[in-house]
Amino acid sequence: MTNSSQDPIPPARPVIGEREIEAAVRVLRSGMVVQGPEVAAFEQEFAEIVDGRHCVAVNSGTSALQLTLLGMGIGPGDEVIVPSFSFAASANAIRLVGASPVFADIEPASFCIDPDAIAAAITPRTAAVMPVHLYGQPAAMDRIMELAQRHGIAVVEDAAQAHGAALHGKPVGAFGLAGCFSFYPTKNMHSLEGGMITTADAGLARTLRLLRNQGMEQRYANEIVGANMRLTDVAAAIGRVQLTQLAGWTEQRRANAKVLDSRITACTVPPVADGAQHVYHQYTVRVRGDRDAAQAHLKAQGVGSAVYYPTPIHRLKPYLGADGRPGPWDLPETERAAAEVLSLPVFPTLTPAELDRIAEATNGTAGAR
Ligand SMILES: *Cc1c(COP(=O)(O)O)cnc(C)c1O
């Protein structure tokens, strides 16, 4: 690291190292740059972190979610239960296939969807539930799977923020009918842009491979109507290099979080559920008091921070009712989290001096109000 101790610490610091650059150049020089052997190898290697499930690479995490819902035949008239406290992509994928998101509240400790709220939101039109492993912490998948099986509802995991997270030793992306990962630069690993769908269902995997490539397995022998959501071999080569580093980076994120847990006293540090392997895509505290003032204090101390997410999805313009107001959702924990959360830097390349500065500046926010 060439950063001096006085340089501002960004909220995230994506890695594009020499190995990533060499891998991309190698594929570019080969002249075979679109979906090919690198994508196939990336899929095989990614399977190792999702209990050997079938893996289908696509061009983004949003595409992964959208294609999965399409492949499951979810569309107009169907409801999908999803948390409102997430990135808009979770609900956008539902709306893009013509289905309706039904917003359920979160558990205050984990920031993830509350199984009791799912149970209360089930209707005869419920086609699926989409838990989001927010900030890198697994949702309560043991309870959610039991509930979904009892009601005959499919589960699609939004694992965009949770590569390598696990509950009682089982990795996310290996619980539901399908799991969807993102390889956007700020995620725990990236391929510039990219996504991966994981499933134990060989039939669904084949449908998804068709859907991402115009409905073709053999060229010009189109079997169904499909899209172009292919990942390039250049992106896959970068993703493969990143994947080899994921375990080490996850360990470092967890170690960084442990330091912050032990040092931060001015805010509520993120609780971890029993049996959960949290991979700290974000290290998210709750601020007691004026969050804007806290963020301004951090900024003055050279510590970047971010609010994920200041506006819950149900309050975003495309999700308002015809009258321009939020629907009749009852989401008190979602509203509270949106008002209180603040994510601090936790990325793996933080130095010990930077961690010190983050903890001290965060504790200084108590005096800033
Ligand atoms: C990033 C993200 C997505 C979308 O992934 P993209 O690769 O950016 O399309 C979906 N859901 C969640 C929770 C995310 O954080």
Coordinates of C-alpha atoms and ligand atoms in Angstrom, one line a residue:
M1 CA 0.0 0.0 0.0
T2 CA 1.4 3.4 -1.0
N3 CA -1.3 5.3 0.9
S4 CA 0.0 7.6 3.6
S5 CA -1.8 7.6 6.9
Q6 CA -3.4 11.0 6.0
D7 CA -5.1 9.9 2.8
P8 CA -8.8 9.7 3.1
I9 CA -10.0 6.1 3.6
P10 CA -12.7 5.3 0.9
P11 CA -15.8 3.3 1.8
A12 CA -14.6 0.6 -0.6
R13 CA -11.4 -0.2 -2.5
P14 CA -11.9 -2.6 -5.4
V15 CA -8.8 -4.7 -6.3
I16 CA -7.6 -4.7 -9.9
G17 CA -4.2 -6.3 -9.4
E18 CA -1.5 -7.4 -11.8
R19 CA -2.9 -10.9 -11.9
E20 CA -6.3 -9.6 -12.9
I21 CA -4.7 -7.4 -15.6
E22 CA -2.6 -10.3 -16.9
A23 CA -5.6 -12.6 -17.1
A24 CA -7.6 -10.0 -19.0
V25 CA -4.7 -9.3 -21.4
R26 CA -4.2 -13.0 -22.0
V27 CA -7.8 -13.5 -23.1
L28 CA -7.8 -10.3 -25.2
R29 CA -4.6 -11.5 -27.0
S30 CA -6.3 -14.8 -27.7
G31 CA -8.9 -13.0 -29.8
M32 CA -11.6 -15.2 -28.2
V33 CA -13.3 -12.8 -25.9
V34 CA -16.9 -13.7 -25.6
Q35 CA -18.5 -16.5 -23.6
G36 CA -16.3 -19.5 -23.9
P37 CA -13.8 -21.6 -22.0
E38 CA -13.1 -19.0 -19.3
V39 CA -16.8 -18.7 -18.5
A40 CA -17.1 -22.5 -18.3
A41 CA -14.0 -22.7 -16.0
F42 CA -15.3 -19.8 -13.8
E43 CA -18.6 -21.7 -13.4
Q44 CA -16.9 -24.9 -12.4
E45 CA -14.6 -23.2 -9.9
F46 CA -17.4 -21.1 -8.4
A47 CA -19.4 -24.4 -7.7
E48 CA -16.8 -25.1 -5.0
I49 CA -18.1 -22.4 -2.8
V50 CA -21.8 -23.4 -3.2
D51 CA -21.7 -27.1 -2.3
G52 CA -21.1 -28.1 -5.9
R53 CA -24.3 -26.7 -7.3
H54 CA -24.8 -26.0 -11.0
C55 CA -23.5 -22.5 -11.8
V56 CA -24.6 -20.3 -14.7
A57 CA -22.6 -17.1 -15.3
V58 CA -24.4 -14.0 -16.5
N59 CA -23.5 -10.3 -17.1
S60 CA -24.7 -8.9 -13.7
G61 CA -26.3 -9.7 -10.4
T62 CA -29.5 -8.1 -11.6
S63 CA -29.5 -10.3 -14.7
A64 CA -29.0 -13.3 -12.4
L65 CA -32.1 -12.4 -10.4
Q66 CA -34.2 -11.5 -13.5
L67 CA -33.2 -14.6 -15.5
T68 CA -33.8 -16.9 -12.5
L69 CA -37.4 -15.6 -12.1
L70 CA -38.0 -15.9 -15.8
G71 CA -36.6 -19.4 -15.8
M72 CA -39.0 -20.3 -13.0
G73 CA -41.9 -19.1 -15.0
I74 CA -42.7 -16.2 -12.6
G75 CA -44.5 -13.3 -14.2
P76 CA -47.7 -11.3 -14.2
G77 CA -50.1 -12.2 -11.5
D78 CA -47.4 -13.6 -9.3
E79 CA -46.2 -12.2 -6.0
V80 CA -42.6 -12.4 -4.7
I81 CA -41.9 -11.6 -1.0
V82 CA -38.8 -9.5 -0.7
P83 CA -37.3 -7.1 1.9
S84 CA -37.8 -3.4 1.2
F85 CA -34.5 -2.8 3.1
S86 CA -32.2 -3.8 0.2
F87 CA -30.7 -2.5 -3.0
A88 CA -33.4 -1.7 -5.6
A89 CA -32.1 -4.5 -7.9
S90 CA -33.8 -7.1 -5.6
A91 CA -37.3 -5.7 -6.4
N92 CA -36.5 -4.4 -9.9
A93 CA -35.8 -8.0 -11.0
I94 CA -39.3 -9.0 -9.8
R95 CA -41.0 -6.0 -11.6
L96 CA -38.9 -6.6 -14.8
V97 CA -40.5 -10.1 -15.2
G98 CA -44.0 -8.5 -14.6
A99 CA -44.5 -9.9 -11.1
S100 CA -45.3 -7.9 -8.0
P101 CA -43.0 -7.4 -5.0
V102 CA -44.6 -7.9 -1.6
F103 CA -42.4 -6.1 0.9
A104 CA -41.7 -7.8 4.3
D105 CA -40.0 -6.3 7.3
I106 CA -36.5 -7.2 8.6
E107 CA -35.1 -8.5 11.8
P108 CA -33.5 -5.6 13.6
A109 CA -30.4 -7.6 14.6
S110 CA -29.4 -9.1 11.2
F111 CA -31.0 -6.5 8.9
C112 CA -32.3 -9.5 6.9
I113 CA -35.9 -10.4 6.1
D114 CA -37.9 -11.6 9.2
P115 CA -39.4 -15.1 8.8
D116 CA -42.4 -14.1 10.7
A117 CA -43.0 -11.2 8.3
I118 CA -42.7 -13.7 5.4
A119 CA -45.3 -15.9 7.0
A120 CA -47.7 -13.0 7.4
A121 CA -47.2 -11.9 3.7
I122 CA -48.0 -15.2 2.1
T123 CA -51.1 -15.2 -0.2
P124 CA -52.5 -17.6 -2.8
R125 CA -50.5 -15.6 -5.4
T126 CA -47.1 -16.0 -3.6
A127 CA -44.8 -17.7 -6.1
A128 CA -41.5 -17.2 -4.4
V129 CA -39.7 -15.5 -1.5
M130 CA -36.4 -13.7 -2.1
P131 CA -34.3 -13.3 1.1
V132 CA -31.4 -11.0 0.7
H133 CA -28.2 -11.8 2.6
L134 CA -27.7 -8.1 3.4
Y135 CA -24.2 -6.7 4.1
G136 CA -22.8 -10.3 3.9
Q137 CA -24.8 -11.8 6.8
P138 CA -26.9 -14.9 5.9
A139 CA -30.7 -14.5 6.3
A140 CA -32.4 -16.9 8.7
M141 CA -32.4 -19.6 6.0
D142 CA -33.1 -22.5 8.3
R143 CA -36.5 -21.0 9.3
I144 CA -37.1 -19.6 5.9
M145 CA -36.6 -22.9 4.1
E146 CA -38.8 -24.7 6.6
L147 CA -41.6 -22.1 6.1
A148 CA -41.3 -22.1 2.3
Q149 CA -41.4 -25.9 2.1
R150 CA -44.4 -26.0 4.3
H151 CA -46.3 -23.6 2.0
G152 CA -44.8 -25.0 -1.3
I153 CA -43.1 -21.7 -2.1
A154 CA -39.8 -21.5 -4.0
V155 CA -36.9 -19.6 -2.5
V156 CA -34.5 -17.4 -4.5
E157 CA -31.5 -16.2 -2.5
D158 CA -30.2 -12.7 -3.3
A159 CA -26.6 -13.4 -2.4
A160 CA -25.1 -10.4 -4.3
Q161 CA -23.4 -9.2 -1.1
A162 CA -22.5 -12.5 0.5
H163 CA -20.0 -14.6 -1.4
G164 CA -18.8 -17.3 1.0
A165 CA -21.3 -16.5 3.8
A166 CA -22.8 -19.6 5.5
L167 CA -25.3 -20.6 8.2
H168 CA -24.5 -23.6 10.3
G169 CA -21.8 -24.5 7.8
K170 CA -24.0 -24.4 4.7
P171 CA -23.1 -21.7 2.2
V172 CA -25.5 -19.2 0.9
G173 CA -26.6 -19.9 -2.6
A174 CA -27.0 -23.6 -1.6
F175 CA -30.3 -23.2 0.3
G176 CA -32.9 -22.1 -2.1
L177 CA -34.0 -23.3 -5.5
A178 CA -31.5 -20.8 -6.8
G179 CA -28.9 -18.3 -5.5
C180 CA -27.9 -15.1 -7.3
F181 CA -24.4 -13.5 -6.9
S182 CA -23.0 -10.2 -8.2
F183 CA -19.5 -9.5 -9.4
Y184 CA -19.8 -5.7 -9.4
P185 CA -16.4 -4.0 -8.4
T186 CA -17.4 -3.1 -4.9
K187 CA -18.7 -6.6 -4.0
N188 CA -16.5 -9.0 -2.0
M189 CA -15.1 -10.3 -5.4
H190 CA -15.7 -8.9 -8.9
S191 CA -15.4 -9.5 -12.6
L192 CA -15.8 -5.7 -13.5
E193 CA -19.5 -6.5 -14.0
G194 CA -20.9 -10.0 -13.8
G195 CA -23.2 -12.4 -11.9
M196 CA -23.7 -16.1 -11.1
I197 CA -26.8 -18.2 -10.6
T198 CA -26.4 -21.3 -8.5
T199 CA -29.0 -24.2 -8.4
A200 CA -29.2 -27.8 -7.6
D201 CA -31.9 -28.2 -10.3
A202 CA -30.3 -29.4 -13.6
G203 CA -33.4 -28.6 -15.6
L204 CA -33.5 -25.0 -14.3
A205 CA -29.8 -24.7 -15.0
R206 CA -30.3 -25.7 -18.6
T207 CA -33.2 -23.3 -19.0
L208 CA -31.1 -20.5 -17.6
R209 CA -28.2 -21.4 -20.1
L210 CA -30.7 -21.1 -22.9
L211 CA -32.3 -17.9 -21.6
R212 CA -29.0 -16.1 -21.3
N213 CA -28.1 -16.9 -25.0
Q214 CA -31.2 -16.1 -27.2
G215 CA -32.7 -19.5 -26.3
M216 CA -30.0 -21.4 -28.1
E217 CA -27.7 -24.3 -27.1
Q218 CA -26.8 -25.1 -30.7
R219 CA -26.3 -22.0 -32.9
Y220 CA -29.5 -21.0 -34.8
A221 CA -31.4 -23.9 -33.3
N222 CA -33.4 -21.6 -31.0
E223 CA -35.5 -23.6 -28.6
I224 CA -37.2 -20.8 -26.6
V225 CA -37.3 -16.9 -26.5
G226 CA -34.2 -15.7 -24.7
A227 CA -32.1 -12.7 -24.0
N228 CA -28.4 -11.9 -24.3
M229 CA -27.1 -11.9 -20.7
R230 CA -23.8 -13.6 -21.5
L231 CA -20.6 -12.9 -19.4
T232 CA -17.5 -12.3 -21.5
D233 CA -14.4 -14.5 -21.2
V234 CA -12.4 -11.4 -20.3
A235 CA -14.7 -10.7 -17.3
A236 CA -14.7 -14.4 -16.4
A237 CA -10.8 -14.5 -16.4
I238 CA -10.8 -11.6 -14.0
G239 CA -13.4 -13.3 -11.8
R240 CA -11.4 -16.5 -11.7
V241 CA -8.4 -14.6 -10.4
Q242 CA -10.6 -12.9 -7.8
L243 CA -12.1 -16.2 -6.7
T244 CA -8.7 -17.6 -5.8
Q245 CA -8.3 -14.6 -3.4
L246 CA -11.9 -14.7 -1.9
A247 CA -11.1 -16.9 1.1
G248 CA -8.2 -14.8 2.2
W249 CA -10.1 -11.6 1.7
T250 CA -13.1 -12.9 3.6
E251 CA -10.8 -13.8 6.5
Q252 CA -9.3 -10.3 6.4
R253 CA -12.8 -8.7 6.4
R254 CA -13.8 -10.8 9.4
A255 CA -10.6 -9.9 11.2
N256 CA -11.1 -6.2 10.4
A257 CA -14.7 -6.4 11.7
K258 CA -13.5 -8.0 14.9
V259 CA -11.1 -5.1 15.5
L260 CA -13.9 -2.6 14.9
D261 CA -16.3 -4.6 17.2
S262 CA -13.8 -4.5 20.0
R263 CA -13.0 -0.8 19.6
I264 CA -16.2 1.0 18.7
T265 CA -18.3 2.2 21.6
A266 CA -20.1 5.2 20.3
C267 CA -22.4 3.2 18.0
T268 CA -24.2 -0.2 18.0
V269 CA -21.9 -2.6 16.2
P270 CA -23.4 -5.3 14.0
P271 CA -24.7 -8.4 15.9
V272 CA -24.0 -11.8 14.3
A273 CA -26.7 -14.5 14.5
D274 CA -25.9 -17.9 16.1
G275 CA -24.2 -20.2 13.6
A276 CA -23.8 -17.4 11.0
Q277 CA -20.6 -16.9 9.0
H278 CA -20.8 -13.1 8.3
V279 CA -18.6 -12.0 5.4
Y280 CA -18.9 -8.3 6.0
H281 CA -19.6 -7.0 2.6
Q282 CA -20.4 -4.0 4.7
Y283 CA -19.6 -3.2 8.4
T284 CA -22.8 -1.4 9.3
V285 CA -23.4 0.3 12.7
R286 CA -26.5 2.0 14.0
V287 CA -25.9 5.6 14.9
R288 CA -27.6 6.9 18.1
G289 CA -28.3 10.5 17.3
D290 CA -27.6 12.7 14.3
R291 CA -26.3 10.5 11.5
D292 CA -25.5 13.4 9.1
A293 CA -23.3 15.0 11.9
A294 CA -21.6 11.7 12.5
Q295 CA -20.8 11.3 8.8
A296 CA -19.5 14.8 8.6
H297 CA -17.3 14.2 11.6
L298 CA -15.9 11.0 10.0
K299 CA -15.3 12.8 6.7
A300 CA -13.4 15.5 8.5
Q301 CA -11.2 12.8 10.0
G302 CA -10.6 11.3 6.6
V303 CA -12.9 8.3 7.0
G304 CA -15.3 7.6 4.2
S305 CA -18.7 6.1 5.1
A306 CA -21.9 5.4 3.3
V307 CA -25.6 4.8 4.0
Y308 CA -27.0 1.6 2.5
Y309 CA -29.9 2.3 2.1
P310 CA -31.3 5.7 3.0
T311 CA -34.5 5.1 1.2
P312 CA -36.2 1.7 1.5
I313 CA -37.4 0.3 -1.9
H314 CA -41.1 0.8 -1.1
R315 CA -40.4 4.5 -0.9
L316 CA -38.6 4.8 -4.2
K317 CA -40.6 6.4 -7.0
P318 CA -41.3 3.3 -9.2
Y319 CA -42.7 1.5 -6.1
L320 CA -45.1 4.2 -4.9
G321 CA -48.8 3.7 -5.4
A322 CA -50.9 5.3 -8.2
D323 CA -51.5 8.2 -5.7
G324 CA -47.7 8.9 -5.5
R325 CA -47.6 7.6 -1.9
P326 CA -46.0 4.4 -0.4
G327 CA -48.4 1.4 -0.3
P328 CA -49.9 0.3 3.0
W329 CA -46.8 -1.6 4.0
D330 CA -46.1 -2.1 7.7
L331 CA -42.3 -2.0 7.9
P332 CA -41.2 -0.3 11.2
E333 CA -37.8 -2.0 11.4
T334 CA -37.1 -1.2 7.8
E335 CA -37.9 2.5 8.4
R336 CA -35.8 2.5 11.6
A337 CA -32.8 0.9 9.9
A338 CA -32.9 3.3 7.0
A339 CA -32.8 6.2 9.4
E340 CA -29.9 4.7 11.6
V341 CA -27.5 2.7 9.6
L342 CA -24.0 3.8 8.6
S343 CA -21.5 1.6 6.9
L344 CA -17.8 2.0 7.7
P345 CA -14.8 0.8 5.7
V346 CA -14.0 -2.9 6.3
F347 CA -12.4 -3.9 3.0
P348 CA -9.5 -6.4 3.2
T349 CA -6.7 -4.0 2.2
L350 CA -7.2 -1.7 5.2
T351 CA -4.0 -1.2 7.2
P352 CA -3.8 -1.5 11.0
A353 CA -3.3 2.3 11.1
E354 CA -6.4 2.8 9.0
L355 CA -8.5 0.6 11.2
D356 CA -7.3 2.6 14.2
R357 CA -8.3 5.8 12.5
I358 CA -11.8 4.4 11.7
A359 CA -12.4 3.2 15.3
E360 CA -11.2 6.5 16.8
A361 CA -13.1 8.7 14.4
T362 CA -16.2 6.7 14.9
N363 CA -15.9 7.0 18.7
G364 CA -15.4 10.8 18.2
T365 CA -18.8 11.0 16.6
A366 CA -20.3 10.9 20.1
G367 CA -18.8 14.3 20.9
A368 CA -19.8 15.7 17.5
R369 CA -23.4 15.9 18.4
Ligands
LIG1 C1 -25.3 -5.4 -6.1 C2 -26.6 -6.0 -5.8 C3 -27.5 -6.5 -6.7 C4 -27.2 -6.4 -8.2 O1 -26.0 -6.7 -8.7 P1 -25.4 -6.0 -10.0 O2 -24.2 -6.9 -10.4 O3 -25.0 -4.6 -9.6 O4 -26.5 -6.0 -11.0 C5 -28.6 -7.2 -6.3 N1 -28.9 -7.3 -5.0 C6 -28.2 -6.8 -4.1 C7 -28.6 -6.9 -2.6 C8 -27.0 -6.1 -4.4 O5 -26.2 -5.6 -3.4

